[in-house]
mmCIF file with all atom_site columns, C-alpha atoms in Angstrom:
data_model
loop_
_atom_site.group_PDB
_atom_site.id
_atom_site.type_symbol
_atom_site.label_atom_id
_atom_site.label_alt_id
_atom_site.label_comp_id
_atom_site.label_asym_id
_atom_site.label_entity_id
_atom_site.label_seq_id
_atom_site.pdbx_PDB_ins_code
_atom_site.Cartn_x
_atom_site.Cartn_y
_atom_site.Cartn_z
_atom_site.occupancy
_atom_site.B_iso_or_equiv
_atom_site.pdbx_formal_charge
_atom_site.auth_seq_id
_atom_site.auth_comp_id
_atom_site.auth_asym_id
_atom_site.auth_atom_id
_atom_site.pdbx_PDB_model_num
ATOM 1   C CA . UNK A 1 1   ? 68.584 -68.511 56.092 1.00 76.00 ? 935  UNK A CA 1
ATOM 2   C CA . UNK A 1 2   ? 69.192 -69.136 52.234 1.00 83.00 ? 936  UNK A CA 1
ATOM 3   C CA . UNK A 1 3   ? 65.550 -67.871 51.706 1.00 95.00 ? 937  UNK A CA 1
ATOM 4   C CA . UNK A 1 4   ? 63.791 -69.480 48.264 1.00 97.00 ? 938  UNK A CA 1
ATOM 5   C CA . UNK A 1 5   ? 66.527 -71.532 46.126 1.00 97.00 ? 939  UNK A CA 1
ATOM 6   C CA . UNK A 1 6   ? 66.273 -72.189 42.646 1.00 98.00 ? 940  UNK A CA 1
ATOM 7   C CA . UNK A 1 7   ? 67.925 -74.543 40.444 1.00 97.00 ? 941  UNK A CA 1
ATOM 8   C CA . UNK A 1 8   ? 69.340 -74.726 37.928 1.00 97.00 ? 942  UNK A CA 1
ATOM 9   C CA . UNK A 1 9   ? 69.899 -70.855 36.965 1.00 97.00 ? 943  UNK A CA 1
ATOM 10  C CA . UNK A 1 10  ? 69.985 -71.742 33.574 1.00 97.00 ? 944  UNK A CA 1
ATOM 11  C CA . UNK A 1 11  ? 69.008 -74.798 31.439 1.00 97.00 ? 945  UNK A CA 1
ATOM 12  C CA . UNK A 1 12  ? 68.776 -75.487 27.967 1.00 97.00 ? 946  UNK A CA 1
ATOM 13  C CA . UNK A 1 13  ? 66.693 -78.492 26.405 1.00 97.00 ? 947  UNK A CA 1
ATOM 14  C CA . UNK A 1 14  ? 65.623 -80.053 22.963 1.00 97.00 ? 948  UNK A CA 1
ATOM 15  C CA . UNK A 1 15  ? 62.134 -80.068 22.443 1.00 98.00 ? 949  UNK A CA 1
ATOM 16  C CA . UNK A 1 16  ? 60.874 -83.694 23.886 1.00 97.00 ? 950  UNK A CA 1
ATOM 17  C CA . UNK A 1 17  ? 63.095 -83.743 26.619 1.00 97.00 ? 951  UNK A CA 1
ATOM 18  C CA . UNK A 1 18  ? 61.888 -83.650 30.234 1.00 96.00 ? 952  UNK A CA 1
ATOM 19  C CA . UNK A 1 19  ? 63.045 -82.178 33.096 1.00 96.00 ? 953  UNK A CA 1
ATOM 20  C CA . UNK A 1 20  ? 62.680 -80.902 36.659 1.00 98.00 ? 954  UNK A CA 1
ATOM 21  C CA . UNK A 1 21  ? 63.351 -77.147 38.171 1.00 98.00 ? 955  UNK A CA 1
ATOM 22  C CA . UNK A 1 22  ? 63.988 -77.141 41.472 1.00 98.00 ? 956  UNK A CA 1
ATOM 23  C CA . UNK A 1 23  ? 63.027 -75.173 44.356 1.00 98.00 ? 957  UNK A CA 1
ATOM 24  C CA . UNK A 1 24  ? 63.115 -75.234 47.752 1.00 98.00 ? 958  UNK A CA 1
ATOM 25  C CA . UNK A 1 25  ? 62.594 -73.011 51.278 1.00 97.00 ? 959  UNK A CA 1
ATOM 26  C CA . UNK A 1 26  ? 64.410 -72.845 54.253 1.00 96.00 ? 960  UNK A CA 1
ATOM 27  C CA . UNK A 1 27  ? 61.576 -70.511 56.356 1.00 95.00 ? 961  UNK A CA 1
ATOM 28  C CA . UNK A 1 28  ? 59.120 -73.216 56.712 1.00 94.00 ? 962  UNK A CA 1
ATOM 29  C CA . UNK A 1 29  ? 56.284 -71.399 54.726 1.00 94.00 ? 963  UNK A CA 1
ATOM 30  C CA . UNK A 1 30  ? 53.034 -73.639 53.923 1.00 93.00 ? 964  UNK A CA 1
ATOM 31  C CA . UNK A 1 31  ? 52.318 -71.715 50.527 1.00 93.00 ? 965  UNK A CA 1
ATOM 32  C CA . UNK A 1 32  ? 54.442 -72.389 47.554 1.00 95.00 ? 966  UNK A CA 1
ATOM 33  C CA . UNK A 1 33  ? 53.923 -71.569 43.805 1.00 95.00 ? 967  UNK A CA 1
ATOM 34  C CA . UNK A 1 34  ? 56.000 -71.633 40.404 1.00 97.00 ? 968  UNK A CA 1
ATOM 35  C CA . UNK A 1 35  ? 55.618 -68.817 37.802 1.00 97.00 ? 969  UNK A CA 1
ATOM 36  C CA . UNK A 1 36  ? 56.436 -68.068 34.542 1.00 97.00 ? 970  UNK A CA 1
ATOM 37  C CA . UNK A 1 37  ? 57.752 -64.641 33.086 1.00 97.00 ? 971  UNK A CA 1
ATOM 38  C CA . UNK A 1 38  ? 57.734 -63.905 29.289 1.00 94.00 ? 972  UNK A CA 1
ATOM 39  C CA . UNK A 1 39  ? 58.143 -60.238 28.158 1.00 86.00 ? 973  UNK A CA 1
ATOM 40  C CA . UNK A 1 40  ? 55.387 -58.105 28.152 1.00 81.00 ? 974  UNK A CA 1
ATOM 41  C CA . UNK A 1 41  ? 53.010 -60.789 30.251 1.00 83.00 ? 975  UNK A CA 1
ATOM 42  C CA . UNK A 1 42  ? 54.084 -60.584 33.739 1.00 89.00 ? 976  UNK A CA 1
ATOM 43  C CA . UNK A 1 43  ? 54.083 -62.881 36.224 1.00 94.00 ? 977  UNK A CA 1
ATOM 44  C CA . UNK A 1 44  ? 51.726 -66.178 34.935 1.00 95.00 ? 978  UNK A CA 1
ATOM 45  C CA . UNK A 1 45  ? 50.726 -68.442 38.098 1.00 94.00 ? 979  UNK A CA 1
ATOM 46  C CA . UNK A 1 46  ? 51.406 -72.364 36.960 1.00 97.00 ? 980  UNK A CA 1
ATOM 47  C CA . UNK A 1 47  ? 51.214 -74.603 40.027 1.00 96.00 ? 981  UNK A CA 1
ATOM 48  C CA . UNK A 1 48  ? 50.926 -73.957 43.648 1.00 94.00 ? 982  UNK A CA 1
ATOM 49  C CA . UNK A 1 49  ? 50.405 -75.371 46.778 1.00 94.00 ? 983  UNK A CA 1
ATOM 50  C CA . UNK A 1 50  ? 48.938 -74.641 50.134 1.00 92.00 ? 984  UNK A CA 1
ATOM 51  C CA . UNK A 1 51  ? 50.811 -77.562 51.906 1.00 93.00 ? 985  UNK A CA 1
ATOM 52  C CA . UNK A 1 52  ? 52.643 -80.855 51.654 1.00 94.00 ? 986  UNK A CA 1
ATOM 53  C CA . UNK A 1 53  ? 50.192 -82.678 49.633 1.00 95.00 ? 987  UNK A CA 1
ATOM 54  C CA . UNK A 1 54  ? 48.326 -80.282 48.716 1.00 95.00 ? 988  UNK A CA 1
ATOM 55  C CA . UNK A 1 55  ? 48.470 -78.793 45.155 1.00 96.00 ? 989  UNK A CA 1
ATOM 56  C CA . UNK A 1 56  ? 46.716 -76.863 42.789 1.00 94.00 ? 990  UNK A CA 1
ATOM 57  C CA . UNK A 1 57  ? 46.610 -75.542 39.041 1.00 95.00 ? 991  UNK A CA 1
ATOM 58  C CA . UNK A 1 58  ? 47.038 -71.694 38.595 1.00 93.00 ? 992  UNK A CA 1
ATOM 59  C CA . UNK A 1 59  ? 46.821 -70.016 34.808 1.00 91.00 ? 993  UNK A CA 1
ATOM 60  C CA . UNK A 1 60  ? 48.804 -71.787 32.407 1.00 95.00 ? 994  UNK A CA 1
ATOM 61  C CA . UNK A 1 61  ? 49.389 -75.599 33.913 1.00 97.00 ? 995  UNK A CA 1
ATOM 62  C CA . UNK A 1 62  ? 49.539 -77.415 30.571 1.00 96.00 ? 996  UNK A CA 1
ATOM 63  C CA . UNK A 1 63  ? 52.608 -79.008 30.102 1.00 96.00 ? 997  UNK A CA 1
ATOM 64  C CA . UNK A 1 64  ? 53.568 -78.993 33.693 1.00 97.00 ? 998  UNK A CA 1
ATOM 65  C CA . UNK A 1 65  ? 53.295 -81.074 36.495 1.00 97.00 ? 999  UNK A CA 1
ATOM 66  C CA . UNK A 1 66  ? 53.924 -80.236 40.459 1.00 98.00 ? 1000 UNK A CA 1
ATOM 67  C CA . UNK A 1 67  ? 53.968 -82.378 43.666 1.00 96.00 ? 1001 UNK A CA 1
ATOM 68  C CA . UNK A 1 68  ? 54.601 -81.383 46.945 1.00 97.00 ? 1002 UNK A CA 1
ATOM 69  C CA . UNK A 1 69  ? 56.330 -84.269 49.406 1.00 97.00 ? 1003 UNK A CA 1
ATOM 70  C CA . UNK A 1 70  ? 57.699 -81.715 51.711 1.00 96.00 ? 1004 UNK A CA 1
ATOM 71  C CA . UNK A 1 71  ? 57.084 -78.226 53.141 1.00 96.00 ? 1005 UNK A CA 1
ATOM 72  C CA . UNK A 1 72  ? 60.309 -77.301 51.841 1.00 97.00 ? 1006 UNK A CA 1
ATOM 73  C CA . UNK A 1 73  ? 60.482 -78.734 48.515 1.00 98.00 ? 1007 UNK A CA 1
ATOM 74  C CA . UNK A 1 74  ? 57.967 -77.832 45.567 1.00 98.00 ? 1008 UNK A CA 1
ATOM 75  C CA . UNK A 1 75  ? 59.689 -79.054 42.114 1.00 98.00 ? 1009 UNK A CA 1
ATOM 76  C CA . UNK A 1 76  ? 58.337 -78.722 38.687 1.00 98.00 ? 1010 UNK A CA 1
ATOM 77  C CA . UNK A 1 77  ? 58.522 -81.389 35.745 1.00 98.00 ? 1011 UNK A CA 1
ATOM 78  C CA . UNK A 1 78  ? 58.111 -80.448 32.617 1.00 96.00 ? 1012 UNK A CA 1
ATOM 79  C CA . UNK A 1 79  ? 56.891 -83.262 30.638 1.00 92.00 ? 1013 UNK A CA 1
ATOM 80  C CA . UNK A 1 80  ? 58.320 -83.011 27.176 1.00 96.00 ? 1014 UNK A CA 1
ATOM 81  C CA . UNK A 1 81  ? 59.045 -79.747 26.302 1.00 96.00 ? 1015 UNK A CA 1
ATOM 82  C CA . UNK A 1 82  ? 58.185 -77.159 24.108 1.00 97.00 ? 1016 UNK A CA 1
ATOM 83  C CA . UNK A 1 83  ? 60.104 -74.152 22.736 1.00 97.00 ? 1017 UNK A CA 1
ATOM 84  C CA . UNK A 1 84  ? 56.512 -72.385 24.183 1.00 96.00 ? 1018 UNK A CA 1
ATOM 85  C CA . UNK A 1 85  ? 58.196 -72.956 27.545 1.00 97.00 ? 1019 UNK A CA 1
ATOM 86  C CA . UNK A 1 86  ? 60.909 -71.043 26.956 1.00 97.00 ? 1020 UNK A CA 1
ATOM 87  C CA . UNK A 1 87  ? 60.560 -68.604 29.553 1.00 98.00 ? 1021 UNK A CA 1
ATOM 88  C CA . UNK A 1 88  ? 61.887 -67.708 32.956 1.00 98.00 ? 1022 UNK A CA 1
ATOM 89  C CA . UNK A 1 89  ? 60.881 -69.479 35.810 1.00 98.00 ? 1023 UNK A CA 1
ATOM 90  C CA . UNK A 1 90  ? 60.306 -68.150 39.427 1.00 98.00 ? 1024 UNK A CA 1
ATOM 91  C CA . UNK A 1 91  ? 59.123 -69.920 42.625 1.00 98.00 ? 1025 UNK A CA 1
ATOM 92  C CA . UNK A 1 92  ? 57.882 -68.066 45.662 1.00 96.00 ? 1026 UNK A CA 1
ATOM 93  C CA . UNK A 1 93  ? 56.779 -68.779 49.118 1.00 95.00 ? 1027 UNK A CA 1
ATOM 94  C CA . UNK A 1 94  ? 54.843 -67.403 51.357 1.00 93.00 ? 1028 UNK A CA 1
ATOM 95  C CA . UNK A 1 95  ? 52.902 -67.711 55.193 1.00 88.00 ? 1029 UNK A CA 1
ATOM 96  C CA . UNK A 1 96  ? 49.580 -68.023 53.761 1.00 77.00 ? 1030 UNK A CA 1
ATOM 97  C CA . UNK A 1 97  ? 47.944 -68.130 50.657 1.00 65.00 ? 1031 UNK A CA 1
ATOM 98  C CA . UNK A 1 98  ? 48.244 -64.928 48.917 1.00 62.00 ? 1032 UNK A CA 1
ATOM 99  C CA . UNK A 1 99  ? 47.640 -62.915 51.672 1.00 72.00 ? 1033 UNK A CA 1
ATOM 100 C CA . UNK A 1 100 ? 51.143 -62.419 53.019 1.00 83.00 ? 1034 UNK A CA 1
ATOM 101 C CA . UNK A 1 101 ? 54.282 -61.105 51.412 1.00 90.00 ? 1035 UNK A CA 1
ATOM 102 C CA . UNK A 1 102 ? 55.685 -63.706 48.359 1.00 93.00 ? 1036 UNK A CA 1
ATOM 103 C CA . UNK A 1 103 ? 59.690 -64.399 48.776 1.00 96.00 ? 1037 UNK A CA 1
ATOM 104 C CA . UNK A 1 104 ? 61.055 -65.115 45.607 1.00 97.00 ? 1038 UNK A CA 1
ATOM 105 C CA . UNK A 1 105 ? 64.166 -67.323 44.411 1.00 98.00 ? 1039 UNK A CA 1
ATOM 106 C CA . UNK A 1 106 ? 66.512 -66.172 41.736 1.00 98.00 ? 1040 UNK A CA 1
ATOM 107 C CA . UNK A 1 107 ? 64.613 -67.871 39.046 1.00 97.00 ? 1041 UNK A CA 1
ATOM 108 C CA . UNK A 1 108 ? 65.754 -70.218 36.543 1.00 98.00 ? 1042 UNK A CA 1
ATOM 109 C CA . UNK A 1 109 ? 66.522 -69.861 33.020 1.00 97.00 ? 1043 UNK A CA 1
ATOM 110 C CA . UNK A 1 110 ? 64.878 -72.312 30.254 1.00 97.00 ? 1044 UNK A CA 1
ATOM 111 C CA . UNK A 1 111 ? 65.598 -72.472 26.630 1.00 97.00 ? 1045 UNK A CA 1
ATOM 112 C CA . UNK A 1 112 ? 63.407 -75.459 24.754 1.00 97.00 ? 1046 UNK A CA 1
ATOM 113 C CA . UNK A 1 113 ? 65.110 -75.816 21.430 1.00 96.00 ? 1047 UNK A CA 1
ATOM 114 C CA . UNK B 2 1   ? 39.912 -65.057 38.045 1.00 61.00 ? 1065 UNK B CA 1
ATOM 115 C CA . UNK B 2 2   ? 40.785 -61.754 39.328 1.00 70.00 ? 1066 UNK B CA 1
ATOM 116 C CA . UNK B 2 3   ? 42.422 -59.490 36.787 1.00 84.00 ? 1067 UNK B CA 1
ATOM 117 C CA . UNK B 2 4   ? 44.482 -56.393 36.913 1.00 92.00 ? 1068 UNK B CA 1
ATOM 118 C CA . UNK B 2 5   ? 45.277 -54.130 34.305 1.00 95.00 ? 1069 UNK B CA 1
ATOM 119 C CA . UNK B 2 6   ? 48.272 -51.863 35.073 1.00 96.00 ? 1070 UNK B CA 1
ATOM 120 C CA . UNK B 2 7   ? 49.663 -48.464 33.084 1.00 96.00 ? 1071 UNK B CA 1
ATOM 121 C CA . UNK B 2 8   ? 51.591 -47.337 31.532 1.00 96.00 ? 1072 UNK B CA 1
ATOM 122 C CA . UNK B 2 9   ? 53.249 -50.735 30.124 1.00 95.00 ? 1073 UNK B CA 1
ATOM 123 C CA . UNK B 2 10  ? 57.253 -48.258 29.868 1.00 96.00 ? 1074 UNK B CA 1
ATOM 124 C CA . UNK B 2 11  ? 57.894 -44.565 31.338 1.00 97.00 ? 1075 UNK B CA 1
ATOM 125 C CA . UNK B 2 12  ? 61.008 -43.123 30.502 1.00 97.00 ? 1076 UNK B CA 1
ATOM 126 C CA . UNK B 2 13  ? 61.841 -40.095 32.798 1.00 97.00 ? 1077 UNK B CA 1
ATOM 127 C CA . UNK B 2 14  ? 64.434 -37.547 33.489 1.00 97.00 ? 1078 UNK B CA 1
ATOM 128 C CA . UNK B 2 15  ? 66.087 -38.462 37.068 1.00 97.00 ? 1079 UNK B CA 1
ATOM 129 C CA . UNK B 2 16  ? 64.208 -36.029 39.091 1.00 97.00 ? 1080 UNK B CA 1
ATOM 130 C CA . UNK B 2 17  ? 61.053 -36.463 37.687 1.00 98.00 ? 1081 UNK B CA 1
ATOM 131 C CA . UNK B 2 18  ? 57.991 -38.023 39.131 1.00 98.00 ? 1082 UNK B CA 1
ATOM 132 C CA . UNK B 2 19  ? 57.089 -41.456 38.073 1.00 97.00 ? 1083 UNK B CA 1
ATOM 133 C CA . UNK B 2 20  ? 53.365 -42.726 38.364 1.00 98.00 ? 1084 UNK B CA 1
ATOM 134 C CA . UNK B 2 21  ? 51.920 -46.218 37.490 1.00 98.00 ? 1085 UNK B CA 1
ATOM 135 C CA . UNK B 2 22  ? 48.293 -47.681 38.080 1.00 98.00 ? 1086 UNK B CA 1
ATOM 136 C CA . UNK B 2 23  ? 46.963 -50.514 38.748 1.00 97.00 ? 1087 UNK B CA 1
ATOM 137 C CA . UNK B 2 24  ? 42.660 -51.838 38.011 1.00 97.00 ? 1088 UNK B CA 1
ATOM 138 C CA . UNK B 2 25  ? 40.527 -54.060 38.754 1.00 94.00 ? 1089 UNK B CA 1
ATOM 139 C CA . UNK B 2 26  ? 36.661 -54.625 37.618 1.00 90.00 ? 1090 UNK B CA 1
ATOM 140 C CA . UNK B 2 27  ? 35.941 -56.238 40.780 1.00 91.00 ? 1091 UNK B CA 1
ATOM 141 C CA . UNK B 2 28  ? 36.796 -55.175 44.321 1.00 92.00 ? 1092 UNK B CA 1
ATOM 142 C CA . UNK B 2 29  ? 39.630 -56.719 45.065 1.00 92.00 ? 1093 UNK B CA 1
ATOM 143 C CA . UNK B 2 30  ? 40.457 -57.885 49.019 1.00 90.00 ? 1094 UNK B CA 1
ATOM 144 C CA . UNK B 2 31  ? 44.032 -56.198 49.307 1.00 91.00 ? 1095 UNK B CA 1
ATOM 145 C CA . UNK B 2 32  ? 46.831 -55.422 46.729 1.00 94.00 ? 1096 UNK B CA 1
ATOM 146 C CA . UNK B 2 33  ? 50.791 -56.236 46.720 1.00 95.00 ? 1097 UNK B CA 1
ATOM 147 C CA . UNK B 2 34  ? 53.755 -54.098 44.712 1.00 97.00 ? 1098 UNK B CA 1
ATOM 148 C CA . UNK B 2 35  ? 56.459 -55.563 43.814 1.00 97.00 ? 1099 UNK B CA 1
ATOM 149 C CA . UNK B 2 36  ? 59.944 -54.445 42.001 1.00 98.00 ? 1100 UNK B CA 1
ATOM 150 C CA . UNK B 2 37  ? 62.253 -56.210 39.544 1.00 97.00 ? 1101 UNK B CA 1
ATOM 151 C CA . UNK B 2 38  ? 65.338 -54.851 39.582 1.00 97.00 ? 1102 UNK B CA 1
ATOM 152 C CA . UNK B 2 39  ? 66.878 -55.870 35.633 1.00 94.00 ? 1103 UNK B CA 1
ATOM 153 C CA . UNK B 2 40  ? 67.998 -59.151 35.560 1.00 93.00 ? 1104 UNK B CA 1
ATOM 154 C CA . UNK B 2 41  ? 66.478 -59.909 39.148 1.00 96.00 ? 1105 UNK B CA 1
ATOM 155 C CA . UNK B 2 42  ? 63.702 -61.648 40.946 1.00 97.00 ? 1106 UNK B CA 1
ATOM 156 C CA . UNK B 2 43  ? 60.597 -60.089 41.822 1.00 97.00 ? 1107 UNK B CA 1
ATOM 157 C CA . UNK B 2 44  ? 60.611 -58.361 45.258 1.00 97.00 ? 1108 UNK B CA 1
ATOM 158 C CA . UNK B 2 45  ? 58.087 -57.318 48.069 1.00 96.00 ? 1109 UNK B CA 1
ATOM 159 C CA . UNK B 2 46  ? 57.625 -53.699 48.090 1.00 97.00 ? 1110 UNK B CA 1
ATOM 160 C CA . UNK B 2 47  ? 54.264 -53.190 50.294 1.00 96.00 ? 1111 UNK B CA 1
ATOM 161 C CA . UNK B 2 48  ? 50.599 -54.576 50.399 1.00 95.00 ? 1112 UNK B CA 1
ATOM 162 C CA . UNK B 2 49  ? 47.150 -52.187 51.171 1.00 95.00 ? 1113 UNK B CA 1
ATOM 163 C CA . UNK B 2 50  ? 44.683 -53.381 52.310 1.00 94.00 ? 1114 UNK B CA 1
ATOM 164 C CA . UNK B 2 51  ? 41.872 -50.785 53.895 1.00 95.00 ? 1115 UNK B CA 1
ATOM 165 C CA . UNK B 2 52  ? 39.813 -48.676 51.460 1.00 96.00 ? 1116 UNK B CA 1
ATOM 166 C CA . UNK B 2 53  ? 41.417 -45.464 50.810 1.00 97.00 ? 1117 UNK B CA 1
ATOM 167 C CA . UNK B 2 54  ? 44.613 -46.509 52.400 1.00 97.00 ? 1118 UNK B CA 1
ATOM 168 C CA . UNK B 2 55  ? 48.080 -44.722 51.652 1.00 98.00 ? 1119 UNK B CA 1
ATOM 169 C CA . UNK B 2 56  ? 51.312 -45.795 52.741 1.00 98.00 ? 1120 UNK B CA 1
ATOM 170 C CA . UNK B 2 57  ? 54.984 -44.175 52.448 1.00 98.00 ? 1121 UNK B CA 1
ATOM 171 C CA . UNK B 2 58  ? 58.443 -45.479 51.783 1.00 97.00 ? 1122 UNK B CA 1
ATOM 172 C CA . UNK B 2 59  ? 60.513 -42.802 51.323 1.00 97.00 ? 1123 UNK B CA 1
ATOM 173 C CA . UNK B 2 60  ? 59.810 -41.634 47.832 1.00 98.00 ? 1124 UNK B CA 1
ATOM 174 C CA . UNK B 2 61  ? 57.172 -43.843 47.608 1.00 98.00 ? 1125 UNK B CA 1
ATOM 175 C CA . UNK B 2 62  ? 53.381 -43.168 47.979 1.00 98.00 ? 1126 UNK B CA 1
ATOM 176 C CA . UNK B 2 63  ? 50.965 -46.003 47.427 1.00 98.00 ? 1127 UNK B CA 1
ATOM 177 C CA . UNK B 2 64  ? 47.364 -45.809 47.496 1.00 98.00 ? 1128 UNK B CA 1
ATOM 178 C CA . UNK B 2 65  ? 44.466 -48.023 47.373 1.00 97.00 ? 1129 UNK B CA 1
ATOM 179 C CA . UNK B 2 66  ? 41.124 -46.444 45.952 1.00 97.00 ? 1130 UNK B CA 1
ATOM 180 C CA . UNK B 2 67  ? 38.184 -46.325 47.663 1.00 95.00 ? 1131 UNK B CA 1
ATOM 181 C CA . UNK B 2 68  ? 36.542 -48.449 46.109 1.00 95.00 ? 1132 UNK B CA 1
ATOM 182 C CA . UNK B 2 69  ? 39.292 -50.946 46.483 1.00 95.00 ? 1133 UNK B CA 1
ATOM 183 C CA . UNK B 2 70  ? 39.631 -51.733 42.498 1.00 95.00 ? 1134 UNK B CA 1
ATOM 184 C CA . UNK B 2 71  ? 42.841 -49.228 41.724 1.00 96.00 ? 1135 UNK B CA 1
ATOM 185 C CA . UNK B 2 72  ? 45.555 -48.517 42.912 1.00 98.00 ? 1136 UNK B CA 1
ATOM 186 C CA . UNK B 2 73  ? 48.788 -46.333 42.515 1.00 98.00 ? 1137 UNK B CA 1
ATOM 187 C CA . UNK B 2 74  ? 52.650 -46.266 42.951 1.00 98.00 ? 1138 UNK B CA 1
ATOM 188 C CA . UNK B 2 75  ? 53.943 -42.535 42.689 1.00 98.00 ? 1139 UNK B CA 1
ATOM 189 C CA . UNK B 2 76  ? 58.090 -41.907 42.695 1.00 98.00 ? 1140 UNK B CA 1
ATOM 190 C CA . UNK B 2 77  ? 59.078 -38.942 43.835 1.00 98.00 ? 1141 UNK B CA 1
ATOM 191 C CA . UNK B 2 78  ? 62.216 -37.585 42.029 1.00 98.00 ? 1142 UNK B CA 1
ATOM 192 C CA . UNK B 2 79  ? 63.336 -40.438 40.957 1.00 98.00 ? 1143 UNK B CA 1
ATOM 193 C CA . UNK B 2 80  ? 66.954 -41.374 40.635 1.00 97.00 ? 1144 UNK B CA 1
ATOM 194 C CA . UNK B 2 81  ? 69.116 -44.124 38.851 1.00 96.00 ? 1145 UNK B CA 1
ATOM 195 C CA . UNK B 2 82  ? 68.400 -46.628 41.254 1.00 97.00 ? 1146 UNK B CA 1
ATOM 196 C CA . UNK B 2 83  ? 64.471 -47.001 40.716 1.00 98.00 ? 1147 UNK B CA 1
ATOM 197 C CA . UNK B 2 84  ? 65.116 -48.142 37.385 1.00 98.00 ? 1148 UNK B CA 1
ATOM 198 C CA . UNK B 2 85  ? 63.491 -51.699 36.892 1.00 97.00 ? 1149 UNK B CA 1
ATOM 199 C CA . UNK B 2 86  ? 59.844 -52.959 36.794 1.00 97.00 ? 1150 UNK B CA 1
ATOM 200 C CA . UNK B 2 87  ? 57.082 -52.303 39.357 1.00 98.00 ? 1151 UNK B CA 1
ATOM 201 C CA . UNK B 2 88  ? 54.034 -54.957 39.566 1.00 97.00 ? 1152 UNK B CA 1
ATOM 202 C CA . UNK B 2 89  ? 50.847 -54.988 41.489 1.00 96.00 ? 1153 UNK B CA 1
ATOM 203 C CA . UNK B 2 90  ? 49.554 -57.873 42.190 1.00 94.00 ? 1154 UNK B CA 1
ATOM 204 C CA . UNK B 2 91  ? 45.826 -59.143 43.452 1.00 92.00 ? 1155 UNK B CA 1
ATOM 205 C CA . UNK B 2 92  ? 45.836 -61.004 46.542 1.00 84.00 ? 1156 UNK B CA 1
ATOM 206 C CA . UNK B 2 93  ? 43.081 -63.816 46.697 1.00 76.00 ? 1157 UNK B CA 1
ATOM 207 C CA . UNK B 2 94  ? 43.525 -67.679 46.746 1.00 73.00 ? 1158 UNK B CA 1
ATOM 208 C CA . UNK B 2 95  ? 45.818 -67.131 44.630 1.00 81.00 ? 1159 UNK B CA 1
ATOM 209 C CA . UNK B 2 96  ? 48.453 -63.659 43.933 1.00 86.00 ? 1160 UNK B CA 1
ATOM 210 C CA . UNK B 2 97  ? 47.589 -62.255 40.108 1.00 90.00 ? 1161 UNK B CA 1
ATOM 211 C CA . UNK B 2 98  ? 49.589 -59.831 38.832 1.00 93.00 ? 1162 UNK B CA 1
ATOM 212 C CA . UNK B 2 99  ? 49.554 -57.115 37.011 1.00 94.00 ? 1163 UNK B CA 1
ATOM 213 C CA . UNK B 2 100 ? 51.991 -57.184 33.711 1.00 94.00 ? 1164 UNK B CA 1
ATOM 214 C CA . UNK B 2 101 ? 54.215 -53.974 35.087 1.00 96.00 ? 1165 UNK B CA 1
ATOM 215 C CA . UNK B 2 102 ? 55.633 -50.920 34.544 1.00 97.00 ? 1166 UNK B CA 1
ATOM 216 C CA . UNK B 2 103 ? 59.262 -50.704 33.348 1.00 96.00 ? 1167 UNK B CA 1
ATOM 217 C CA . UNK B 2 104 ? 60.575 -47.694 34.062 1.00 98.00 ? 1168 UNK B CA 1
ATOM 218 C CA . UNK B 2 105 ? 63.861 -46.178 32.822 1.00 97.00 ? 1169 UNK B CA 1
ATOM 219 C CA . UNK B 2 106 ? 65.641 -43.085 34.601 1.00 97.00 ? 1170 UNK B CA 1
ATOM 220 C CA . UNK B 2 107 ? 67.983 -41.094 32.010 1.00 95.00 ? 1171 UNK B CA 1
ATOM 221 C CA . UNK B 2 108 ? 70.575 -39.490 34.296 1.00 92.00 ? 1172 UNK B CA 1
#
């Protein structure tokens, strides 16, 4: 099993552009969410969902946008980007929501210039 | 939301010291995660609690979970080189909120 996959690892953009960070899991868990990690604040919830079709807003969802087609695949768009959203990004997984251990990928890098 | 506060925010120890961080909550919260980030890494399962008063071991590890079920504690036991990183709780509910960590450095 490849476990939580993440990419790109890194990614630099001008401020405007869009994009979309990828993530996918290979151990068929229903609960999926995207964070954000900038020094000294932890791990900020953006986006998660409980199941294909399902999603939800977590603390900081402005500027981002999530859908959920597929158990394994949960990516997330950033609309037109800020340097505020340079930061790194993780995705996790999970059995259930919240109550189970979180996998996490290897995160991806984002520098909005 | 549910909120955790956790100290100290950096502990730099001696390899062979103890190490001790702390996680709160105002409310009660329904079970608690740690995690560790090993530098440059991804954030990785360490344990949950989830009774009142509940201690676990791992080794060198001791984590507890108040009574009251709003703290709880990671202690190191002499630590060594390779517990350097950061260690987050994190409040599990409908959704996982975590704590903003301990880094923790270990001069050799």
């Amino acid at each position: 099993n490849a476990g939580v996959t993440q990419t790109p690892k890194f990614q630099v953009l001008k401020t405007g552009q869009s994009m979309t960070l990828q993530c996918a899991q290979d151990m068929n868990h229903e609960y999926m969410s995207w964070y954000r990690q900038d020094p000294g604040m932890g791990l900020r919830l953006i986006h998660y969902s409980v199941g294909a079709g399902i999603t939800d807003q977590g603390e900081v969802p402005n500027g981002y946008n999530v859908s959920r087609s597929t158990t394994e695949d949960f990516p997330l768009r950033l609309l037109s980007a800020a340097p505020s959203q340079t930061s790194v990004y993780f995705c996790a997984s999970s059995n259930s929501v919240a109550y189970n251990e979180q996998f996490f990928g290897p995160g991806t890098r984002l520098t909005v210039l | 939301g549910q909120q955790v506060m956790q100290i100290p925010q950096y502990q730099h120890v001696q390899e062979g010291e103890d190490f001790t961080t702390y996680c709160n909550s105002s409310t009660t919260l329904s079970n608690i995660q740690w995690y560790k980030q090993r530098p440059g890494g991804h954030p990785v399962f360490l344990i949950q609690l989830v009774k009142s008063g509940e201690v676990k071991k791992q080794k060198r590890l001791t984590f507890q979970f108040g009574e009251a079920k709003k703290n709880s504690s990671l202690h190191i036991t002499a630590t060594q080189t390779t517990d350097v990183g950061t260690y987050f709780c994190a409040a599990a509910g409908y959704q996982l909120t975590f704590g903003k960590g301990t880094k923790l450095s270990v001069i050799p």
